[in-house]
mmCIF file of C-alpha atoms in Angstrom:
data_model
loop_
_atom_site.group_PDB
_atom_site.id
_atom_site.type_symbol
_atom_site.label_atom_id
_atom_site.label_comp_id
_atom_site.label_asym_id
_atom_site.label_seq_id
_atom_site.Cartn_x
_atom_site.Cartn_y
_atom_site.Cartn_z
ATOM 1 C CA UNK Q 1 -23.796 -6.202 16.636
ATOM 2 C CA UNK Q 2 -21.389 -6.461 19.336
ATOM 3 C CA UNK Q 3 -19.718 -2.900 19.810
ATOM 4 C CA UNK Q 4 -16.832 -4.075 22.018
ATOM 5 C CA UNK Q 5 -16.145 -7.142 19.434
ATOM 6 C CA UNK Q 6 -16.278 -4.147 16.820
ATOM 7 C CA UNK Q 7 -13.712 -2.036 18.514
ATOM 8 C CA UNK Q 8 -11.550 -5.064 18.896
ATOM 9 C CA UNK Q 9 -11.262 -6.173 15.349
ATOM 10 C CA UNK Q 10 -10.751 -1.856 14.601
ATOM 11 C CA UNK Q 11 -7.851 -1.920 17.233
ATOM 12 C CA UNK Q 12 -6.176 -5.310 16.396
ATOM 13 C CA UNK Q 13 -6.467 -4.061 12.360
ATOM 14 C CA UNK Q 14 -4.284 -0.971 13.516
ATOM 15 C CA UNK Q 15 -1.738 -3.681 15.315
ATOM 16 C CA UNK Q 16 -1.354 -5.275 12.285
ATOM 17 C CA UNK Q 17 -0.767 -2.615 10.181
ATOM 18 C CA UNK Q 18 1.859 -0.896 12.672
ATOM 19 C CA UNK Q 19 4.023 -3.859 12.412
ATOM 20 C CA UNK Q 20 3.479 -4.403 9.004
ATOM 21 C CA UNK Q 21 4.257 -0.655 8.030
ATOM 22 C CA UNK Q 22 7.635 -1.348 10.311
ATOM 23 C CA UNK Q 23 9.152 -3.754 7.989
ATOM 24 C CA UNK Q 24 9.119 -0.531 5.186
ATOM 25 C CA UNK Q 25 10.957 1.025 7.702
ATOM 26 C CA UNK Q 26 13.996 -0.476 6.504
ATOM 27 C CA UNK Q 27 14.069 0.779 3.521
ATOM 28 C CA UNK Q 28 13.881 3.979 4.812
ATOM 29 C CA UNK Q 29 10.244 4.821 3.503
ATOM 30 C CA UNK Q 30 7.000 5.951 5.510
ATOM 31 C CA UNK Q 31 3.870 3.411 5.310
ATOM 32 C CA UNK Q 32 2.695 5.798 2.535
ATOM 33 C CA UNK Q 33 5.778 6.231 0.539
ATOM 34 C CA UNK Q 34 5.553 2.351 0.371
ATOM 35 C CA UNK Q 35 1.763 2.479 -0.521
ATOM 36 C CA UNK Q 36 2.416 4.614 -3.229
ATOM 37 C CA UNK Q 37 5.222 2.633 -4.603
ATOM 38 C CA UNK Q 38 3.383 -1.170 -4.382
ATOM 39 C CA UNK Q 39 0.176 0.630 -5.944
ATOM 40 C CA UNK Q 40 2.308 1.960 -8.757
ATOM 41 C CA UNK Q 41 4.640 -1.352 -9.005
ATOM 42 C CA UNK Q 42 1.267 -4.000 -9.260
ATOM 43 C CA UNK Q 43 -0.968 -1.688 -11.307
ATOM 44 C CA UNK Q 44 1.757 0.320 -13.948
ATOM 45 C CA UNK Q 45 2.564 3.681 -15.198
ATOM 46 C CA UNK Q 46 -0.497 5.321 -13.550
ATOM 47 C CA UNK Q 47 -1.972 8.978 -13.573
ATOM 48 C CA UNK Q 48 -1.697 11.302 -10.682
ATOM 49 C CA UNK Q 49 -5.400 11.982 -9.995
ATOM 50 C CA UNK Q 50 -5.756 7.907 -10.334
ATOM 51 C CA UNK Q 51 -2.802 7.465 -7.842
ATOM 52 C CA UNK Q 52 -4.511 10.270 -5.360
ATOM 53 C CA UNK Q 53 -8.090 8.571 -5.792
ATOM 54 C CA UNK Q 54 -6.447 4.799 -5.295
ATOM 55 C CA UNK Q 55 -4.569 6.406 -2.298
ATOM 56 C CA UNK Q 56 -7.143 8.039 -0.916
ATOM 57 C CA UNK Q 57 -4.679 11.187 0.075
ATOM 58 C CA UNK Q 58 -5.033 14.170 -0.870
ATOM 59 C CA UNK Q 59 -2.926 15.868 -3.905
ATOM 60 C CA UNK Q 60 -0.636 17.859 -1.894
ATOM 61 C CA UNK Q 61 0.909 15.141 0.104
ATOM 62 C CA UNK Q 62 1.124 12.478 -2.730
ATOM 63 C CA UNK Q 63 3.056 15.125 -4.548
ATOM 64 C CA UNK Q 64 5.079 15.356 -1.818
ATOM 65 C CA UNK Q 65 5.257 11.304 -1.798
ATOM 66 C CA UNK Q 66 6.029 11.410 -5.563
ATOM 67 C CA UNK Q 67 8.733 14.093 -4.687
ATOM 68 C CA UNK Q 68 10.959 11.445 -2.248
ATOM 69 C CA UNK Q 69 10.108 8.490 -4.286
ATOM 70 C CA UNK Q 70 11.596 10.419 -7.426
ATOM 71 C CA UNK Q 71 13.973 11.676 -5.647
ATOM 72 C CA UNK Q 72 15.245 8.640 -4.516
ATOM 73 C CA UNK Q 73 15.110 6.776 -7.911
ATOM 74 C CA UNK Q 74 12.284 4.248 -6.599
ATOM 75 C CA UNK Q 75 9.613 5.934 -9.637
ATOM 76 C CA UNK Q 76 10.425 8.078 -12.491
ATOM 77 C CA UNK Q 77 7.548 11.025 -13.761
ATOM 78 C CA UNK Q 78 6.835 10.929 -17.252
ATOM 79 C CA UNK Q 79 4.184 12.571 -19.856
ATOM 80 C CA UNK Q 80 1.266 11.167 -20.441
ATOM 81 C CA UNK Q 81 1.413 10.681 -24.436
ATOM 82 C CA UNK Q 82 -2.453 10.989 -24.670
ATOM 83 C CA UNK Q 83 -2.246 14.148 -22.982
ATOM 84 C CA UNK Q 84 0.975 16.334 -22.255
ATOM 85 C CA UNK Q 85 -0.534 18.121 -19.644
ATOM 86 C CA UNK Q 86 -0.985 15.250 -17.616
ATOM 87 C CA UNK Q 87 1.743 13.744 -15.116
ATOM 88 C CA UNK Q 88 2.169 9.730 -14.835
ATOM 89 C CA UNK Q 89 4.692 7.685 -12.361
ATOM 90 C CA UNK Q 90 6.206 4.825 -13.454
ATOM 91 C CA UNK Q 91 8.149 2.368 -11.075
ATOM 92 C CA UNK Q 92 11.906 1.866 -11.972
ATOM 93 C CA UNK Q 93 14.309 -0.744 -11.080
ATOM 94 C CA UNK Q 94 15.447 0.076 -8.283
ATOM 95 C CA UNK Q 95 11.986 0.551 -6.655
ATOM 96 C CA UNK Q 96 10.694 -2.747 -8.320
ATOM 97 C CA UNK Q 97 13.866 -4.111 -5.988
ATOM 98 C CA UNK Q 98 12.701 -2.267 -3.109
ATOM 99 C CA UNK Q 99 9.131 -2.576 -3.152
ATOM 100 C CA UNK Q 100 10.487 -6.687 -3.543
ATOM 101 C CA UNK Q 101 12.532 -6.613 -0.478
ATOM 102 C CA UNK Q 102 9.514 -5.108 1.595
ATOM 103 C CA UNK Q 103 7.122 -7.803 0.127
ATOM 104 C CA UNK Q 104 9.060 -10.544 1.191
ATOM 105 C CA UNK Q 105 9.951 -9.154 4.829
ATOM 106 C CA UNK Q 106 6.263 -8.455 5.401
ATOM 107 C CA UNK Q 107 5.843 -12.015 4.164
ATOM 108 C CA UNK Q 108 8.360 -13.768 6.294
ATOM 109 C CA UNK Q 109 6.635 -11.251 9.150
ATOM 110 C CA UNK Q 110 3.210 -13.069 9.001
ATOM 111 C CA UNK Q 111 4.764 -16.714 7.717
ATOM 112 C CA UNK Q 112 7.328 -16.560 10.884
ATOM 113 C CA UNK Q 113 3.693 -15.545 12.853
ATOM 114 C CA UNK Q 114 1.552 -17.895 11.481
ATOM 115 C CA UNK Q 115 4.024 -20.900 12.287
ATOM 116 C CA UNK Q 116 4.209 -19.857 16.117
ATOM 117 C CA UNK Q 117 0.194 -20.401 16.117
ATOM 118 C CA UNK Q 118 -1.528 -23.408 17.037
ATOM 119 C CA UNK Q 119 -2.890 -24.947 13.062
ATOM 120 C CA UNK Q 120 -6.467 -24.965 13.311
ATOM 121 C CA UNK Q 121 -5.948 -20.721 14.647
ATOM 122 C CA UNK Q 122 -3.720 -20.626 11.482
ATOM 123 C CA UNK Q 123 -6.675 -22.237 9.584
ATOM 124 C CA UNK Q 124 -9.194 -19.826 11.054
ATOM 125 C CA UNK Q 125 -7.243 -16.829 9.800
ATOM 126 C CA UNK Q 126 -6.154 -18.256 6.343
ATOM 127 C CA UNK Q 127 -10.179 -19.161 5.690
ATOM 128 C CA UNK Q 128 -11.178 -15.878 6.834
ATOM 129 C CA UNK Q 129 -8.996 -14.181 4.012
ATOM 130 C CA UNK Q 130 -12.316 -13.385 1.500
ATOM 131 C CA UNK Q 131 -13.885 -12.047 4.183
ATOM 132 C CA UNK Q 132 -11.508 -9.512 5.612
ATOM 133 C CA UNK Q 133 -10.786 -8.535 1.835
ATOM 134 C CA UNK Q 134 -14.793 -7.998 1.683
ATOM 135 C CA UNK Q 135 -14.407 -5.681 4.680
ATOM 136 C CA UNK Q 136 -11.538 -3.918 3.013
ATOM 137 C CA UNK Q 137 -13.748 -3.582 0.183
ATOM 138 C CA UNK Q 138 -16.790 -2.408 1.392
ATOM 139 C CA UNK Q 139 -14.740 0.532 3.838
ATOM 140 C CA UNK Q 140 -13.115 2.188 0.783
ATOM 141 C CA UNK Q 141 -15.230 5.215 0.003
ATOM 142 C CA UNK Q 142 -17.210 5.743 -3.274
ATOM 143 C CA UNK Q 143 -15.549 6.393 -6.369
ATOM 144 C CA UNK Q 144 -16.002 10.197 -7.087
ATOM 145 C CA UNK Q 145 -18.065 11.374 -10.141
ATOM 146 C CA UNK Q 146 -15.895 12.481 -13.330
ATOM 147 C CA UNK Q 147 -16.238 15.929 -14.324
ATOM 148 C CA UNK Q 148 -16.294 16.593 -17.675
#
C-alpha cells in the first residue's frame, strides 16, 4: 500500500471535517457538542454509557457536553423508567431546530462544492460514498464487553 497516498486521504479527511465542524460554529457549539446532539436527535432518548460508547469520549467530558447542551435547552436529562438510577438525554425542540439548521448548512457546504467540480470528479466522489462509509466503519474500535 502506498504510504504517502495513505497519509493523503488521513490529511484531506481532517480538511473535510475542519470545514465541516465550522458550519456548527454558528450555532455556537464545538464539533462535539454537535456530535452529541445529531447522535441523540437521529437515534432517540439514549443512555449515557450508550452516548459515551457511540461517542467514543470519555464520561467526564460528555458530561460536560451534556452540561452545555442542557444548559442551553438543545437536550433535556430524564430517568430512565427501567431503571431510576440511570440518566438518559433526550433532544428537545429547540435542538431538533438547531441540529436542522447545521444539517442543512453542512449540506449546502458540500452541494455549493460539489457544483464548482468538474461532473465526472463529482461522480467519482458520489460513487465512492459505500466505500468511505466502509472505512468509517471498519476504524471505529470494538464494541466493549458488558459487565454483568
Amino acid at each position: 500500500m502506498d504510504t504517502e497516498l495513505v497519509a493523503r486521504l488521513r490529511a484531506v479527511i481532517h480538511r473535510l471535517a475542519r470545514v465541516l465542524n465550522d458550519t456548527s460554529t454558528g450555532e455556537d457549539l464545538t464539533p462535539t457538542q454537535y456530535s452529541v446532539l445529531a447522535l441523540v436527535r437521529v437515534r432517540g432518548p439514549l443512555g449515557l454509557t450508550e452516548l459515551t460508547e457511540l461517542e467514543g469520549i470519555n464520561p467526564t467530558m460528555l458530561s460536560r457536553v451534556v452540561k452545555a447542551l442542557d444548559e442551553r435547552g438543545l437536550i433535556r436529562r430524564m430517568q430512565d423508567p427501567g431503571d431510576l438510577r440511570v440518566a438518559r438525554v433526550a433532544v428537545t425542540w429547540e435542538g431538533e431546530r438547531v441540529h436542522d439548521r447545521v444539517r442543512q448548512l453542512r449540506n449546502k457546504v458540500l452541494t455549493d462544492c460539489l457544483h464548482g467540480l468538474p461532473a465526472d470528479t463529482t461522480a467519482v466522489l458520489l460513487a465512492a460514498i459505500p466505500d468511505l462509509e466502509a472505512l468509517a466503519e471498519a476504524l471505529k474500535p470494538p464494541a466493549k464487553p458488558v459487565k454483568g
